[in-house]
Short mmCIF file of C-alpha atoms in Angstrom, two decimals:
data_model
loop_
_atom_site.label_atom_id
_atom_site.label_comp_id
_atom_site.label_asym_id
_atom_site.label_seq_id
_atom_site.Cartn_x
_atom_site.Cartn_y
_atom_site.Cartn_z
CA UNK A 16 -10.78 -7.40 -20.16
CA UNK A 17 -10.40 -4.27 -17.84
CA UNK A 18 -14.05 -3.37 -17.69
CA UNK A 19 -15.69 0.04 -17.65
CA UNK A 20 -13.32 2.81 -16.47
CA UNK A 21 -14.15 4.26 -13.39
CA UNK A 22 -15.29 8.24 -13.29
CA UNK A 23 -12.33 10.38 -12.68
CA UNK A 24 -11.98 12.40 -9.57
CA UNK A 25 -12.95 16.14 -10.17
CA UNK A 26 -11.44 19.38 -9.04
CA UNK A 27 -14.26 19.51 -6.31
CA UNK A 28 -12.88 16.28 -5.09
CA UNK A 29 -9.43 17.49 -5.03
CA UNK A 30 -10.24 20.76 -3.49
CA UNK A 31 -11.86 18.97 -0.58
CA UNK A 32 -9.03 16.73 0.04
CA UNK A 33 -6.69 19.67 0.22
CA UNK A 34 -9.26 21.67 2.59
CA UNK A 35 -9.24 18.87 4.71
CA UNK A 36 -5.72 18.39 4.85
CA UNK A 37 -5.08 21.69 5.79
CA UNK A 38 -7.81 21.70 8.42
CA UNK A 39 -6.20 18.53 9.96
CA UNK A 40 -2.83 20.35 9.75
CA UNK A 41 -4.10 23.27 11.99
CA UNK A 42 -5.87 20.85 14.26
CA UNK A 43 -2.52 19.29 14.77
CA UNK A 44 -0.88 22.57 15.55
CA UNK A 45 1.03 23.02 12.38
CA UNK A 46 1.28 25.88 10.38
CA UNK A 47 0.76 24.01 6.99
CA UNK A 48 1.64 21.27 5.02
CA UNK A 49 4.53 21.09 2.25
CA UNK A 50 3.84 18.54 -0.12
CA UNK A 51 6.86 17.01 -2.73
CA UNK A 52 6.00 14.88 -5.61
CA UNK A 53 4.86 11.78 -4.64
CA UNK A 54 1.70 9.79 -3.52
CA UNK A 55 0.72 12.63 -1.30
CA UNK A 56 0.94 14.99 -4.28
CA UNK A 57 -0.95 12.87 -6.40
CA UNK A 58 -4.20 12.17 -3.92
CA UNK A 59 -4.37 15.82 -3.20
CA UNK A 60 -4.03 17.30 -6.56
CA UNK A 61 -3.98 14.87 -9.33
CA UNK A 62 -0.69 16.01 -10.26
CA UNK A 63 2.11 13.46 -10.84
CA UNK A 64 5.32 14.74 -12.64
CA UNK A 65 7.24 12.95 -15.05
CA UNK A 66 9.98 12.61 -12.95
CA UNK A 67 10.96 14.29 -9.37
CA UNK A 68 14.13 16.21 -10.06
CA UNK A 69 16.44 18.42 -8.51
CA UNK A 70 13.87 21.54 -9.61
CA UNK A 71 11.58 22.14 -6.56
CA UNK A 72 7.94 21.32 -7.01
CA UNK A 73 5.93 21.91 -3.89
CA UNK A 74 2.52 22.30 -2.64
CA UNK A 75 1.68 24.60 0.08
CA UNK A 76 -1.12 24.00 2.19
CA UNK A 77 -2.58 26.20 5.23
CA UNK A 78 -5.82 26.63 6.80
CA UNK A 79 -7.36 29.82 5.64
CA UNK A 80 -5.24 30.33 2.58
CA UNK A 81 -5.79 29.21 -1.04
CA UNK A 82 -3.44 26.34 -1.89
CA UNK A 83 -0.61 26.93 -3.93
CA UNK A 84 1.92 24.89 -5.97
CA UNK A 85 5.21 26.02 -6.72
CA UNK A 86 6.32 24.47 -9.74
CA UNK A 87 9.25 25.14 -12.43
CA UNK A 88 8.18 27.09 -15.52
CA UNK A 89 8.84 24.48 -17.95
CA UNK A 90 6.67 22.11 -15.96
CA UNK A 91 3.81 24.43 -15.21
CA UNK A 92 1.71 23.58 -18.50
CA UNK A 93 1.55 19.83 -17.31
CA UNK A 94 0.67 21.02 -13.91
CA UNK A 95 -2.01 23.24 -15.14
CA UNK A 96 -3.48 20.10 -17.05
CA UNK A 97 -3.84 18.07 -13.50
CA UNK A 98 -7.47 17.39 -12.45
CA UNK A 99 -6.91 19.27 -9.44
CA UNK A 100 -5.13 22.41 -11.03
CA UNK A 101 -8.37 24.44 -10.91
CA UNK A 102 -8.60 24.21 -7.17
CA UNK A 103 -5.46 25.82 -6.71
CA UNK A 104 -2.96 28.50 -7.65
CA UNK A 105 0.22 27.85 -9.63
CA UNK A 106 3.50 30.05 -8.77
CA UNK A 107 6.26 29.21 -11.25
CA UNK A 108 9.73 29.89 -11.39
CA UNK A 109 12.31 29.85 -13.89
CA UNK A 110 15.95 28.76 -13.83
CA UNK A 111 18.38 30.99 -12.62
CA UNK A 112 15.95 32.11 -9.83
CA UNK A 113 15.73 31.13 -6.29
CA UNK A 114 12.65 28.62 -5.83
CA UNK A 115 13.15 28.46 -2.15
CA UNK A 116 12.46 32.23 -1.81
CA UNK A 117 9.31 31.68 -3.79
CA UNK A 118 8.37 29.11 -1.30
CA UNK A 119 9.52 30.78 1.78
CA UNK A 120 7.17 33.61 0.74
CA UNK A 121 4.22 31.59 1.04
CA UNK A 122 5.13 30.42 4.70
CA UNK A 123 5.10 31.59 8.12
CA UNK A 124 8.68 32.47 9.02
CA UNK A 125 8.37 30.82 12.57
CA UNK A 126 5.89 27.86 11.79
CA UNK A 127 5.90 24.39 12.11
CA UNK A 128 5.31 22.40 8.87
CA UNK A 129 4.66 18.86 8.20
CA UNK A 130 6.33 17.85 5.05
CA UNK A 131 5.82 14.98 2.89
CA UNK A 132 8.13 11.68 3.25
CA UNK A 133 9.17 11.98 -0.48
CA UNK A 134 10.45 15.46 -0.20
CA UNK A 135 14.65 15.41 -1.09
CA UNK A 136 16.74 16.17 1.65
CA UNK A 137 18.39 19.16 -0.59
CA UNK A 138 15.08 20.63 -0.72
CA UNK A 139 14.29 20.44 2.95
CA UNK A 140 17.53 21.72 3.83
CA UNK A 141 17.37 24.75 1.31
CA UNK A 142 13.89 25.31 3.18
CA UNK A 143 15.51 25.44 6.37
CA UNK A 144 18.35 27.99 5.08
CA UNK A 145 15.57 30.07 3.82
CA UNK A 146 13.62 30.30 6.75
CA UNK A 147 15.95 29.22 9.67
CA UNK A 148 13.23 29.92 12.17
CA UNK A 149 10.76 27.34 10.79
CA UNK A 150 10.67 23.64 11.89
CA UNK A 151 9.51 20.61 9.81
CA UNK A 152 8.07 17.14 10.80
CA UNK A 153 7.42 14.23 8.76
CA UNK A 154 3.98 14.20 7.36
CA UNK A 155 3.47 10.65 8.33
CA UNK A 156 4.29 11.24 11.87
CA UNK A 157 2.14 14.21 12.29
CA UNK A 158 -0.64 13.28 9.96
CA UNK A 159 -0.22 9.32 9.49
CA UNK A 160 -4.17 9.00 8.72
CA UNK A 161 -4.53 11.48 6.26
CA UNK A 162 -5.09 9.26 3.36
CA UNK A 163 -6.00 6.15 5.74
CA UNK A 164 -9.89 6.71 5.41
CA UNK A 165 -11.35 6.15 1.92
CA UNK A 166 -14.63 7.72 0.64
CA UNK A 167 -17.10 5.78 -1.43
CA UNK A 168 -15.37 6.19 -4.67
CA UNK A 169 -12.18 5.28 -3.52
CA UNK A 170 -13.47 2.19 -1.81
CA UNK A 171 -14.79 1.31 -4.98
CA UNK A 172 -11.45 1.56 -6.72
CA UNK A 173 -10.02 -0.44 -4.16
CA UNK A 174 -12.65 -3.47 -4.25
CA UNK A 175 -11.86 -3.27 -8.05
CA UNK A 176 -8.36 -3.71 -7.37
CA UNK A 177 -8.78 -6.50 -5.47
CA UNK A 178 -11.00 -8.32 -7.72
CA UNK A 179 -8.41 -7.77 -10.22
CA UNK A 180 -5.89 -9.55 -8.22
CA UNK A 181 -8.42 -12.38 -7.40
CA UNK A 182 -8.77 -13.00 -11.16
CA UNK A 183 -5.12 -13.19 -11.50
CA UNK A 184 -4.79 -15.73 -8.88
CA UNK A 185 -7.91 -17.74 -10.34
CA UNK A 186 -5.58 -17.78 -13.68
CA UNK A 187 -2.19 -18.70 -12.23
CA UNK A 188 -3.41 -21.45 -10.21
CA UNK A 189 -4.18 -23.15 -13.69
CA UNK A 190 -0.47 -22.79 -15.08
CA UNK A 191 2.19 -25.45 -14.90
CA UNK A 192 4.43 -24.92 -11.70
CA UNK A 193 6.63 -28.05 -11.30
CA UNK A 194 9.76 -27.89 -13.60
CA UNK A 195 9.46 -24.08 -14.18
CA UNK A 196 11.62 -21.27 -12.30
CA UNK A 197 9.98 -19.03 -10.16
CA UNK A 198 10.97 -16.21 -12.28
CA UNK A 199 8.57 -17.73 -15.06
CA UNK A 200 5.68 -18.00 -12.71
CA UNK A 201 6.44 -14.31 -11.37
CA UNK A 202 6.25 -13.41 -15.45
CA UNK A 203 3.10 -14.89 -15.63
CA UNK A 204 1.60 -13.35 -12.57
CA UNK A 205 2.83 -9.59 -13.87
CA UNK A 206 1.21 -10.48 -17.20
CA UNK A 207 -1.97 -11.33 -15.55
CA UNK A 208 -2.26 -8.34 -13.42
CA UNK A 209 -1.73 -6.04 -16.21
CA UNK A 210 -4.25 -8.01 -18.32
CA UNK A 211 -6.81 -7.58 -15.52
CA UNK A 212 -6.58 -3.77 -15.33
CA UNK A 213 -3.41 -2.92 -13.30
CA UNK A 214 -1.00 -0.12 -14.75
CA UNK A 215 1.53 -0.73 -12.43
CA UNK A 216 2.88 -4.33 -10.80
CA UNK A 217 4.79 -3.25 -7.56
CA UNK A 218 5.81 -7.18 -6.65
CA UNK A 219 5.19 -10.69 -7.66
CA UNK A 220 6.29 -12.79 -4.88
CA UNK A 221 6.74 -16.70 -6.01
CA UNK A 222 8.69 -18.41 -2.97
CA UNK A 223 8.89 -22.07 -3.58
CA UNK A 224 10.25 -24.92 -0.93
CA UNK A 225 12.76 -23.24 1.27
CA UNK A 226 12.48 -20.00 -0.26
CA UNK A 227 8.97 -19.50 1.02
CA UNK A 228 10.53 -19.07 4.66
CA UNK A 229 11.78 -15.72 3.20
CA UNK A 230 8.85 -13.59 3.36
CA UNK A 231 10.20 -11.13 1.08
CA UNK A 232 12.05 -13.69 -1.36
CA UNK A 233 10.29 -12.19 -4.48
CA UNK A 234 11.68 -14.42 -7.41
CA UNK A 235 14.68 -16.37 -8.12
CA UNK A 236 15.97 -19.01 -10.53
CA UNK A 237 15.12 -21.90 -8.53
CA UNK A 238 13.22 -24.37 -10.49
CA UNK A 239 9.77 -25.20 -8.81
CA UNK A 240 9.46 -28.81 -7.62
CA UNK A 241 6.71 -31.59 -7.19
CA UNK A 242 6.15 -31.44 -3.40
CA UNK A 243 7.14 -27.91 -3.01
CA UNK A 244 4.64 -25.33 -1.18
CA UNK A 245 4.77 -22.06 -2.90
CA UNK A 246 3.91 -18.56 -1.52
CA UNK A 247 2.32 -16.30 -3.82
CA UNK A 248 2.18 -12.60 -2.99
CA UNK A 249 1.40 -10.05 -5.72
CA UNK A 250 -0.09 -6.69 -6.17
CA UNK A 251 0.20 -3.07 -7.74
CA UNK A 252 -1.93 -0.24 -8.60
CA UNK A 253 -5.16 -0.34 -10.66
CA UNK A 254 -6.68 2.90 -11.57
CA UNK A 255 -4.47 4.55 -9.03
CA UNK A 256 -5.55 2.28 -6.09
CA UNK A 257 -3.53 -0.84 -4.86
CA UNK A 258 -4.02 -4.39 -4.66
CA UNK A 259 -2.04 -6.92 -2.45
CA UNK A 260 -2.85 -10.48 -1.72
CA UNK A 261 -1.37 -13.60 -0.86
CA UNK A 262 -1.94 -17.54 -1.19
CA UNK A 263 0.09 -20.26 -0.41
CA UNK A 264 -0.50 -23.23 -3.02
CA UNK A 265 1.22 -26.82 -3.21
CA UNK A 266 2.81 -28.64 -6.25
CA UNK A 267 1.15 -32.09 -5.96
CA UNK A 268 -0.31 -33.66 -2.78
CA UNK A 269 0.79 -31.99 0.72
CA UNK A 270 2.00 -33.93 3.77
CA UNK A 271 0.12 -34.00 6.96
CA UNK A 272 2.19 -31.14 8.54
CA UNK A 273 1.96 -28.81 5.34
CA UNK A 274 -1.64 -29.07 5.73
CA UNK A 275 -1.65 -28.66 9.81
CA UNK A 276 0.27 -25.27 9.27
CA UNK A 277 -1.67 -23.99 6.36
CA UNK A 278 -4.70 -24.71 8.44
CA UNK A 279 -3.24 -22.90 11.09
CA UNK A 280 -2.42 -19.73 9.11
CA UNK A 281 -5.71 -19.99 7.83
CA UNK A 282 -7.39 -19.83 11.27
CA UNK A 283 -5.41 -16.90 12.24
CA UNK A 284 -6.01 -14.83 9.26
CA UNK A 285 -9.73 -15.49 10.09
CA UNK A 286 -9.27 -14.45 13.79
CA UNK A 287 -7.64 -11.22 12.53
CA UNK A 288 -10.26 -10.59 10.26
CA UNK A 289 -12.92 -11.06 12.92
CA UNK A 290 -11.21 -8.83 15.06
CA UNK A 291 -11.97 -6.03 12.84
CA UNK A 292 -14.43 -3.36 13.99
CA UNK A 293 -14.68 0.37 14.36
CA UNK A 294 -12.94 1.78 17.58
CA UNK A 295 -10.47 -1.38 17.97
CA UNK A 296 -6.72 -0.37 18.16
CA UNK A 297 -5.07 -1.64 15.21
CA UNK A 298 -2.65 -3.69 17.41
CA UNK A 299 -5.58 -5.84 18.35
CA UNK A 300 -5.76 -7.16 14.90
CA UNK A 301 -2.05 -8.39 15.09
CA UNK A 302 -2.97 -9.63 18.75
CA UNK A 303 -5.75 -11.77 17.44
CA UNK A 304 -3.91 -13.48 14.54
CA UNK A 305 -0.47 -13.67 16.41
CA UNK A 306 -2.63 -15.50 19.33
CA UNK A 307 -3.83 -18.20 17.17
CA UNK A 308 -0.12 -19.20 16.12
CA UNK A 309 1.51 -18.68 19.42
CA UNK A 310 -0.78 -20.88 20.92
CA UNK A 311 -0.03 -23.71 18.39
CA UNK A 312 3.56 -23.33 19.19
CA UNK A 313 4.73 -21.57 16.14
CA UNK A 314 5.00 -18.04 17.50
CA UNK A 315 8.79 -17.72 16.85
CA UNK A 316 8.05 -18.48 13.10
CA UNK A 317 5.65 -15.53 12.34
CA UNK A 318 8.04 -12.91 11.84
CA UNK A 319 6.57 -9.80 10.77
CA UNK A 320 3.51 -7.88 11.61
CA UNK A 321 0.12 -8.86 10.70
CA UNK A 322 -0.88 -6.09 8.22
CA UNK A 323 0.01 -2.54 6.50
CA UNK A 324 -2.52 0.17 5.35
CA UNK A 325 -3.24 0.36 1.43
CA UNK A 326 -4.41 3.06 -1.19
CA UNK A 327 -2.65 5.13 -3.35
CA UNK A 328 0.33 2.95 -2.24
CA UNK A 329 0.70 -0.44 -1.57
CA UNK A 330 2.30 0.11 1.62
CA UNK A 331 1.07 2.99 4.03
CA UNK A 332 -0.36 3.51 7.28
CA UNK A 333 -2.08 2.46 9.60
CA UNK A 334 0.06 -0.87 10.70
CA UNK A 335 -1.63 -4.00 12.34
CA UNK A 336 1.34 -4.18 14.91
CA UNK A 337 2.05 -4.43 18.53
CA UNK A 338 1.96 -0.75 19.96
CA UNK A 339 -0.19 0.75 17.38
CA UNK A 340 -3.09 2.08 19.38
CA UNK A 341 -4.56 4.20 16.34
CA UNK A 342 -8.34 3.20 16.19
CA UNK A 343 -10.00 1.73 13.24
CA UNK A 344 -12.45 3.87 11.55
CA UNK A 345 -14.80 3.04 8.66
CA UNK A 346 -13.21 3.38 5.47
CA UNK A 347 -9.82 2.41 6.57
CA UNK A 348 -8.22 -0.27 4.23
CA UNK A 349 -5.23 -2.46 5.17
CA UNK A 350 -4.13 -6.16 4.87
CA UNK A 351 -4.60 -9.02 7.29
CA UNK A 352 -1.63 -11.36 6.38
CA UNK A 353 -0.32 -13.68 8.90
CA UNK A 354 2.40 -16.37 8.02
CA UNK A 355 4.46 -19.27 9.68
CA UNK A 356 8.02 -19.61 8.15
CA UNK A 357 9.94 -22.64 8.77
CA UNK A 358 13.62 -22.00 7.79
CA UNK A 359 15.07 -24.36 5.19
CA UNK A 360 11.58 -26.01 4.79
CA UNK A 361 8.70 -24.08 3.73
CA UNK A 362 6.40 -21.06 4.48
CA UNK A 363 2.82 -20.03 4.49
CA UNK A 364 1.19 -16.64 4.29
CA UNK A 365 -2.70 -15.96 3.46
CA UNK A 366 -3.50 -12.48 2.79
CA UNK A 367 -6.37 -10.35 2.25
CA UNK A 368 -6.97 -6.54 2.14
CA UNK A 369 -10.07 -5.76 4.31
CA UNK A 370 -11.85 -2.40 4.94
CA UNK A 371 -13.56 -1.31 8.07
CA UNK A 372 -17.39 -1.06 7.89
CA UNK A 373 -19.90 0.39 10.39
CA UNK A 374 -19.96 -2.72 12.30
CA UNK A 375 -17.19 -5.16 11.32
CA UNK A 376 -14.88 -5.61 8.10
CA UNK A 377 -15.20 -6.58 4.82
CA UNK A 378 -12.80 -8.43 2.66
CA UNK A 379 -11.60 -6.94 -0.61
CA UNK A 380 -10.28 -10.37 -1.88
CA UNK A 381 -12.80 -13.36 -2.08
CA UNK A 382 -10.16 -16.31 -3.44
CA UNK A 383 -10.53 -19.58 -1.55
CA UNK A 384 -8.23 -19.75 1.63
CA UNK A 385 -8.18 -23.30 1.58
CA UNK A 386 -4.67 -24.90 0.31
CA UNK A 387 -4.94 -25.11 -3.46
CA UNK A 388 -3.29 -27.94 -5.22
CA UNK A 389 -1.21 -27.07 -8.47
CA UNK A 390 0.49 -29.04 -11.34
#
């Protein structure tokens, strides 16, 4: 039920990504980029070590130089099989040798480098010791938009991940809710995501009744009751790209107040979506959604940002939050997910992944945003 497998990224794709990253680093005044195992390394090279360990693995990128991956000798065969390996050189080191000396030989002694957030402190501190004249900055701070703008192939994968999450929602709305624990419904959701092609499930929030007032409740042992609002928020990775969607359902007929709050959040979500267009600052998406909720008197109950970027991870820059002046660019993907959380009572959240187009935005989630009644 997973459909046709997408065409894999090629060595040329990874070569272009590494060249672009090195170029953007130079434009930002950096001597280069140092990329440890994690999502940045996967995106740049297609290489994901089985596990990040105390042995140094480090991709070194600098404009005008060929990319080099410093890797333990015992892991070099696996690194050589990565899709991006033909676009870089491997520099392996054996146990008993100093890997930081190997890496330092590739770096400008007095340069300033962006280093991926996944780098271990022990590796960074050892690099600082090997090159005391060099300095380092978080890659997320110096190049926050590196992975933010997706190309056409990436957008297809994002859309497929969103469609798979939508199929999971269409199925979960048909299962019994009342009389079952949140953990049971959460397990159903995880199974559905995998059935529809997800290789990794990152979260399955099932927050019923008063638990819905906690945006990150996830799942617990509470038995879902007739009359509960239930916030469902779920996602993960399909073919290496993320899904993340939220819908709020009701067990049996809702009250007038529950309908009113749900309608309010739906209107706020629509306002946030309609604010999406190239050149608009990220904070304007937050402002548009938040204004609807604040004007209705529920401002204090919208307690999180309106959205976050998504790609090879389910949370990444940019963020739809006050103070973020980064302009939207076609190909960016992020969530629009306002909510209202009434302590001790219930919560409502509605979330779609949206991508910026040349003249506006396009939703990657298409399930109904109306209040769904479940059994």
